[in-house]
Coordinates of C-alpha atoms in Angstrom, one line a residue:
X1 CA 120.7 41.6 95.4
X2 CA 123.1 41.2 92.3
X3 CA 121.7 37.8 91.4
X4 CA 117.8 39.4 92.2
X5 CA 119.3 42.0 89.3
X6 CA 120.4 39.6 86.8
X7 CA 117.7 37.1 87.3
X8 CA 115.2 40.1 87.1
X9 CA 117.5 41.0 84.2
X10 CA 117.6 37.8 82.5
X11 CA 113.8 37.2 83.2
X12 CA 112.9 40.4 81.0
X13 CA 115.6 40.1 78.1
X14 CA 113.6 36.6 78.0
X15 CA 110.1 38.0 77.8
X16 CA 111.2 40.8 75.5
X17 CA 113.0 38.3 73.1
X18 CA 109.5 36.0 73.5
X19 CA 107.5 39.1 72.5
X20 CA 109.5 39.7 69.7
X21 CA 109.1 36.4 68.7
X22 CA 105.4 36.3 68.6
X23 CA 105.7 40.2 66.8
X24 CA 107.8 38.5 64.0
X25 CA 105.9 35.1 63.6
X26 CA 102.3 37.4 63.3
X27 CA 103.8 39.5 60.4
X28 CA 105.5 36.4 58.6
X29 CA 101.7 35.2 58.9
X30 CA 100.2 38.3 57.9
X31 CA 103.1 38.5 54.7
X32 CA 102.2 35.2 54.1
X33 CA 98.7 35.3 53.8
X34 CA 98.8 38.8 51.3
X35 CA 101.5 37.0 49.0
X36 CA 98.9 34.2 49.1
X37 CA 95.9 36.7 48.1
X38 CA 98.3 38.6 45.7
X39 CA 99.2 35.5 43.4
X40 CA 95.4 34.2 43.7
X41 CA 94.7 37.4 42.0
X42 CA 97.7 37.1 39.5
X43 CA 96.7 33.8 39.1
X44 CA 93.2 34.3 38.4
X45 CA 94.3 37.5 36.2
X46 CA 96.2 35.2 33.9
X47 CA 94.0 32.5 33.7
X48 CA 91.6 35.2 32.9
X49 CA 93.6 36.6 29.8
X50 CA 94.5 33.2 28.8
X51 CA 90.9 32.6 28.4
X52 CA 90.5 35.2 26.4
X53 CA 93.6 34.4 24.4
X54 CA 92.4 31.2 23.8
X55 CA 89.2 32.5 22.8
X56 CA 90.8 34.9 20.5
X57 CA 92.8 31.9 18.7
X58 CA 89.9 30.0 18.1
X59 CA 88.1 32.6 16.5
X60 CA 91.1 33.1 14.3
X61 CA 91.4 29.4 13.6
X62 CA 88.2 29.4 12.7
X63 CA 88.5 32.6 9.9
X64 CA 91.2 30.9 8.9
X65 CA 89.3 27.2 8.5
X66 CA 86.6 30.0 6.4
X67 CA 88.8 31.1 4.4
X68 CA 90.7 27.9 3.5
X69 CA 87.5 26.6 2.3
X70 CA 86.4 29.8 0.2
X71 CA 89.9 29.3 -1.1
X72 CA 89.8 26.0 -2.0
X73 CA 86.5 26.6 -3.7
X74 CA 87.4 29.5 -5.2
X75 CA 90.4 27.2 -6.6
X76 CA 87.6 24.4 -7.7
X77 CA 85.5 26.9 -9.2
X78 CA 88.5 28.4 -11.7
X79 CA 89.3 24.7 -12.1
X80 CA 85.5 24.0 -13.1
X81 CA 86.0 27.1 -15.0
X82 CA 89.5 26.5 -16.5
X83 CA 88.4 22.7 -17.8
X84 CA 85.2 23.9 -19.3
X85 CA 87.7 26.6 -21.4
X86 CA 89.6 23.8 -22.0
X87 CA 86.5 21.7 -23.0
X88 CA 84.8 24.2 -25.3
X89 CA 88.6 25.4 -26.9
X90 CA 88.8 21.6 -27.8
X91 CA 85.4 21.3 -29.0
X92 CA 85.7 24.6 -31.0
X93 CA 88.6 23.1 -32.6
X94 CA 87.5 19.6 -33.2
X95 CA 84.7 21.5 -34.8
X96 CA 86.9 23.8 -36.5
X97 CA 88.6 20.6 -37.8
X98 CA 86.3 19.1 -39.2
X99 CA 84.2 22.0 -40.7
X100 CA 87.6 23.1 -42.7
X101 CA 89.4 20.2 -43.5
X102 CA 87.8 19.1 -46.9
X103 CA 89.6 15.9 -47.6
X104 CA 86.9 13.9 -45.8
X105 CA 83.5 14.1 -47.3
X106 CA 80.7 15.0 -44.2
X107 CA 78.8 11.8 -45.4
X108 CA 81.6 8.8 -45.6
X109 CA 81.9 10.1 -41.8
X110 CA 78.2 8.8 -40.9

């Protein structure tokens, strides 16, 4: 009757340890598969903000690409400007030269 006890014994510590088992395995499955859903949605969240940072950075690259040229046109059109200064200041005094320096008669120049 002692051995009917401990193999009755032994026969249920088995079962309960097999339940167990199965118990534990299921929720490692079930933890598995939300850490699984959890970083698809972080996943997709950052992919979805990187998008949009991306996004964001090329519209600013592309301001920035705007205003470089309005910059550097701005910069040719004061250059333009700044060599036709220069162009009429050396014709005013080439003129201004020649108009008051009387040593050279107007007619020998021709």
């Amino acid at each position: 009757q002692v051995r009917e006890q401990s193999q009755n014994l032994k026969s249920h510590v088995t079962s309960q340890f097999a339940e167990l088992h199965q118990i534990f395995t299921e929720k490692e499955r079930r933890v598995l598969a939300d850490i699984r859903e959890e970083e698809m949605k972080i996943r997709n969240a950052m992919e979805k903000r990187l998008q949009e940072i991306q996004a964001n950075l090329n519209s600013i690259q592309k301001e920035l690409s705007t205003l470089q040229e309005q910059i550097d046109q701005k910069d040719n059109g004061i250059f333009l400007k700044e060599a036709a200064g220069r162009k009429r200041r050396i014709s005013d005094e080439a003129h201004t030269l020649s108009v008051t320096d009387g040593s050279l008669p107007i007619e020998k120049i021709h």
